[in-house]
Coordinates of C-alpha atoms in Angstrom, one line a residue:
M22 CA 44.2 7.7 8.8
N23 CA 42.4 5.6 5.9
I24 CA 40.1 3.9 8.2
N25 CA 39.5 7.2 10.1
R26 CA 38.9 8.7 6.5
T27 CA 36.3 6.2 6.0
I28 CA 34.1 6.3 8.9
V29 CA 34.0 10.1 9.0
K30 CA 32.9 10.2 4.5
N31 CA 30.4 7.0 5.5
I32 CA 28.9 9.3 8.4
A33 CA 28.6 12.5 6.7
L34 CA 27.0 10.4 3.7
N35 CA 24.3 9.1 6.2
F36 CA 23.4 12.1 8.0
I37 CA 23.1 13.7 4.4
G38 CA 21.4 11.2 3.0
A39 CA 18.8 11.6 6.0
L40 CA 18.5 15.1 5.0
V41 CA 16.9 14.5 1.7
Y42 CA 14.7 11.6 3.1
A43 CA 13.5 14.0 5.8
L44 CA 12.8 16.7 3.0
A45 CA 11.1 14.1 0.4
I46 CA 8.7 12.9 3.5
N47 CA 8.5 16.1 4.8
S48 CA 8.1 19.1 2.2
F49 CA 6.7 16.1 -0.6
L50 CA 4.7 13.6 0.9
I51 CA 3.5 14.5 3.7
P52 CA 1.7 17.7 1.9
S53 CA -0.1 16.4 -0.5
K54 CA -1.3 13.1 1.8
L55 CA 0.7 10.5 0.1
G56 CA 2.0 7.6 2.0
E57 CA 5.0 6.0 1.7
G58 CA 6.5 2.1 2.5
G59 CA 7.8 0.0 5.0
V60 CA 7.9 1.9 8.3
T61 CA 7.8 5.2 6.5
G62 CA 5.2 4.3 5.1
L63 CA 3.9 3.2 8.5
M64 CA 5.0 6.6 10.1
T65 CA 2.6 8.7 7.6
I66 CA -0.2 6.3 8.5
F67 CA 0.0 7.2 12.4
Y68 CA 0.4 10.8 11.3
Y69 CA -2.8 11.2 9.4
W70 CA -4.4 8.8 11.8
I71 CA -3.5 10.1 15.0
G72 CA -1.0 13.1 14.5
F73 CA 1.8 10.9 16.3
P74 CA 5.0 12.6 15.2
P75 CA 7.0 10.7 12.2
A76 CA 10.2 11.5 13.9
L77 CA 9.1 9.5 17.3
T78 CA 7.5 6.7 14.9
N79 CA 11.0 6.4 13.0
L80 CA 12.8 5.6 16.1
I81 CA 10.6 3.6 17.7
L82 CA 9.9 1.1 14.6
N83 CA 13.1 1.1 13.1
G84 CA 14.8 0.4 16.7
I85 CA 12.6 -2.8 16.9
L86 CA 13.8 -3.6 12.9
L87 CA 17.1 -3.3 13.9
F88 CA 17.1 -6.4 16.4
V89 CA 17.0 -8.4 13.2
G90 CA 19.5 -6.7 11.2
W91 CA 22.2 -7.4 14.0
K92 CA 21.7 -11.0 13.8
M93 CA 21.1 -11.3 9.8
L94 CA 23.4 -8.2 8.5
S95 CA 27.2 -7.2 9.0
K96 CA 27.8 -5.3 12.2
Q97 CA 29.1 -2.1 10.5
T98 CA 25.9 -1.8 8.3
V99 CA 24.1 -1.7 11.6
L100 CA 26.3 0.5 13.6
Y101 CA 25.9 2.9 10.2
T102 CA 22.1 2.1 9.9
I103 CA 21.9 3.8 14.1
V104 CA 23.4 6.8 12.5
A105 CA 21.2 7.3 9.6
I106 CA 18.0 6.6 11.4
A107 CA 18.8 8.7 14.1
S108 CA 19.9 11.5 11.7
I109 CA 16.2 10.7 9.5
S110 CA 14.8 11.6 13.2
F111 CA 16.7 14.6 14.2
W112 CA 15.9 15.6 9.9
L113 CA 12.3 15.4 10.6
K114 CA 11.6 17.2 13.7
L115 CA 14.3 20.3 12.3
T116 CA 12.9 20.2 8.9
S117 CA 8.7 19.8 10.0
Q118 CA 7.7 23.4 8.9
I119 CA 9.5 23.0 5.4
Q120 CA 6.3 22.1 3.3
F121 CA 5.3 22.4 -0.5
K122 CA 1.8 22.3 -1.0
L123 CA 1.7 21.4 -4.8
H124 CA -1.3 21.6 -7.2
D125 CA -0.5 18.6 -8.5
P126 CA -0.2 15.9 -6.4
L127 CA 1.3 13.6 -9.5
V128 CA 4.3 16.3 -9.5
A129 CA 4.7 15.8 -5.4
A130 CA 5.1 11.8 -5.8
I131 CA 7.5 12.1 -9.1
I132 CA 9.8 14.7 -6.9
G133 CA 9.3 13.0 -3.7
G134 CA 10.0 9.5 -5.3
V135 CA 13.0 11.0 -6.9
L136 CA 14.3 12.3 -3.8
M137 CA 13.6 9.1 -1.8
G138 CA 16.0 7.3 -4.2
I139 CA 18.7 9.6 -4.2
A140 CA 18.4 9.7 -0.2
M141 CA 18.7 6.0 0.0
G142 CA 21.4 6.0 -2.5
I143 CA 23.6 8.6 -0.6
I144 CA 23.0 6.1 2.7
M145 CA 23.8 3.0 1.2
K146 CA 27.0 4.5 -0.3
G147 CA 27.8 5.3 3.5
E148 CA 27.2 1.5 4.0
G149 CA 24.1 2.0 5.7
T150 CA 20.2 1.8 5.1
T151 CA 17.1 3.7 6.1
A152 CA 16.4 0.1 8.3
G153 CA 12.6 -0.4 8.0
S154 CA 12.2 -2.5 4.3
T155 CA 15.8 -1.3 3.8
I156 CA 17.0 -3.8 6.2
L157 CA 14.4 -6.5 4.9
A158 CA 15.8 -5.4 1.2
K159 CA 19.4 -6.1 2.1
I160 CA 18.6 -9.4 3.6
M161 CA 17.1 -10.4 0.2
N162 CA 19.7 -9.2 -1.7
K163 CA 22.4 -11.2 0.3
Y164 CA 20.6 -14.2 0.8
F165 CA 19.1 -14.4 -3.2
G166 CA 20.7 -11.6 -4.8
I167 CA 17.3 -9.6 -5.5
K168 CA 18.1 -6.0 -6.8
T169 CA 17.8 -4.0 -3.7
G170 CA 15.1 -1.4 -5.3
S171 CA 13.6 -4.1 -6.2
A172 CA 13.0 -5.9 -3.0
M173 CA 12.3 -2.7 -1.3
L174 CA 9.9 -1.9 -3.9
G175 CA 8.0 -5.6 -2.8
F176 CA 7.7 -5.0 0.4
D177 CA 6.7 -1.2 0.6
L178 CA 3.7 -2.4 -1.3
L179 CA 2.8 -4.1 1.7
V180 CA 2.2 -1.2 3.4
A181 CA 1.5 1.0 0.8
V182 CA -1.8 -0.6 -0.8
P183 CA -3.8 -1.3 2.5
S184 CA -2.9 2.4 3.0
F185 CA -5.6 3.5 0.9
V186 CA -8.2 3.3 3.7
L187 CA -6.7 6.8 4.9
I188 CA -5.4 8.6 2.0
G189 CA -7.9 7.8 -0.1
F190 CA -7.8 5.0 -3.1
E191 CA -6.1 8.1 -5.9
N192 CA -3.4 9.1 -3.5
M193 CA -2.8 5.3 -3.0
L194 CA -1.9 4.9 -6.7
L195 CA 0.0 8.0 -6.3
T196 CA 1.9 6.3 -3.5
I197 CA 2.6 3.3 -5.6
I198 CA 4.0 5.7 -8.5
E199 CA 6.3 7.1 -6.0
L200 CA 7.6 3.8 -4.9
Y201 CA 8.3 2.7 -8.0
I202 CA 10.4 5.9 -8.9
S203 CA 12.0 5.6 -5.9
A204 CA 13.0 2.0 -6.3
V205 CA 14.4 2.8 -10.3
V206 CA 16.4 6.0 -9.0
L207 CA 17.7 3.6 -6.6
N208 CA 19.1 1.1 -8.6
K209 CA 20.7 3.2 -10.9
M210 CA 22.4 5.3 -8.2
L211 CA 23.6 1.8 -6.6
E212 CA 24.7 0.5 -10.5
A213 CA 26.3 3.9 -11.1
F214 CA 28.4 3.8 -7.9
I215 CA 29.8 0.0 -8.2
A216 CA 30.1 0.3 -11.8
K217 CA 32.5 -2.2 -13.5
R218 CA 34.0 -2.9 -17.0
A219 CA 35.3 -6.3 -18.0
F220 CA 38.0 -6.6 -20.9
T221 CA 38.5 -9.7 -23.3
I222 CA 41.5 -8.7 -24.7
I223 CA 43.3 -11.1 -27.6
S224 CA 47.2 -9.3 -28.7
D225 CA 50.5 -10.5 -30.0
K226 CA 51.4 -8.3 -26.9
S227 CA 49.5 -9.3 -24.5
E228 CA 52.5 -9.4 -21.5
T229 CA 53.1 -5.5 -22.2
I230 CA 49.5 -4.8 -22.1
A231 CA 49.1 -6.9 -19.2
Q232 CA 51.3 -5.0 -17.3
A233 CA 50.5 -1.9 -18.1
L234 CA 46.8 -2.4 -17.3
S235 CA 48.0 -4.0 -13.9
N236 CA 49.6 -0.5 -13.2
L237 CA 46.9 1.4 -14.5
N238 CA 44.2 -0.4 -12.6
Q239 CA 46.2 -2.0 -9.7
T240 CA 44.2 -5.0 -9.6
G241 CA 44.7 -8.6 -10.9
I242 CA 44.8 -9.1 -14.2
T243 CA 44.2 -12.9 -16.0
L244 CA 45.7 -14.5 -18.4
L245 CA 44.2 -17.3 -20.2
D246 CA 46.0 -19.8 -22.6
G247 CA 44.3 -20.2 -26.0
H248 CA 45.0 -20.6 -29.6
G249 CA 43.4 -19.5 -32.8
Y250 CA 40.7 -21.8 -34.8
V251 CA 42.1 -21.0 -38.3
S252 CA 46.1 -19.9 -37.4
G253 CA 46.2 -22.4 -35.2
Q254 CA 48.5 -20.2 -33.2
P255 CA 49.5 -19.9 -29.4
K256 CA 47.6 -16.6 -28.3
K257 CA 47.3 -15.2 -24.7
I258 CA 43.8 -13.6 -23.9
I259 CA 43.5 -10.8 -21.4
Y260 CA 40.8 -10.7 -18.9
C261 CA 40.4 -7.6 -17.0
V262 CA 37.8 -6.3 -14.8
C263 CA 37.8 -2.5 -13.8
E264 CA 35.8 0.6 -12.7
A265 CA 33.3 2.0 -15.1
K266 CA 35.3 5.8 -14.8
L267 CA 38.8 3.9 -16.4
Q268 CA 37.0 2.7 -19.1
V269 CA 38.4 4.8 -21.3
K270 CA 42.4 5.3 -19.8
V271 CA 41.9 1.1 -20.5
M272 CA 40.9 1.5 -24.2
D273 CA 43.2 4.6 -24.9
K274 CA 46.8 2.2 -23.4
I275 CA 45.7 -0.8 -25.6
A276 CA 45.2 1.1 -28.9
Q277 CA 49.2 2.8 -27.6
I278 CA 50.6 -0.6 -27.5
D279 CA 48.7 -2.4 -29.9
S280 CA 46.2 -0.9 -32.6
T281 CA 45.0 -4.1 -33.8
A282 CA 44.1 -5.9 -30.4
F283 CA 40.7 -7.3 -30.5
V284 CA 38.7 -6.0 -27.7
V285 CA 35.6 -7.2 -26.5
L286 CA 33.9 -4.5 -23.5
D287 CA 31.0 -5.8 -21.3
E288 CA 28.8 -4.1 -18.3
V289 CA 29.3 -5.9 -15.0
R290 CA 26.7 -5.9 -12.9
S291 CA 27.8 -7.8 -10.0
A292 CA 31.6 -9.2 -9.2
Y293 CA 32.8 -11.0 -6.3
G294 CA 36.3 -11.1 -4.6
N295 CA 39.2 -9.3 -3.4
N296 CA 38.3 -5.5 -3.5
L297 CA 35.7 -6.4 -5.8
I298 CA 31.4 -5.1 -5.1
K299 CA 28.7 -8.1 -4.0
L300 CA 25.5 -7.6 -6.2
L301 CA 23.2 -4.6 -6.2

């Protein structure tokens, strides 16, 4: 039942993310004649150049890139990506008439960038990708540890910069601004989704605290042997990694058991292991 709920949730996230993605393109980027990066950038270029439907371009080009993803990424990610691509094409067709022609194209670039970052964040939360440069970015993330949003920005610029031939130099610069904003928003969303906190706790009641945190966090707690440099007394040091949302509860639990405990709290960018998350 839990597996079925996860599948339904991920499909729903990919479908919703695809809607936001399509609105960013149809409602803000295309009306202001802004480009994009990767396959989406090629999609807008073909539209400006020969009027080729973005929904069809999305299916064709991303279908080709899926063969690369099938070899390099997990089959689960690829299958959810197929859902995302099909949903994007569906929404691109359905929302093609929803356009906002803003007087200032910079505003369109900012709004479009924010929406694109949010859309990709939602889709990746649903374990999918938008294919295109996202697949390449996922591969760079998996094998080289580069942040997904940053890797996407690099690949997207390879398409965005030459697009000035069709959209003009000024719009090309605005496109780069939009890509940068989307990369920043995506990185922030991914960090929020998998935010972790690491606690290092030194206390005379280490066993009691460890048991309480284990019940609260439902993950393993590590006890390390140590001793005070000045006192020479042996100490048990607790090391615990938990979700960011549990930070306040963990601090309260420690204070209830031992108000004199020494606690060091760190933000965790990445964690590997059982039930933990990979690099962003």
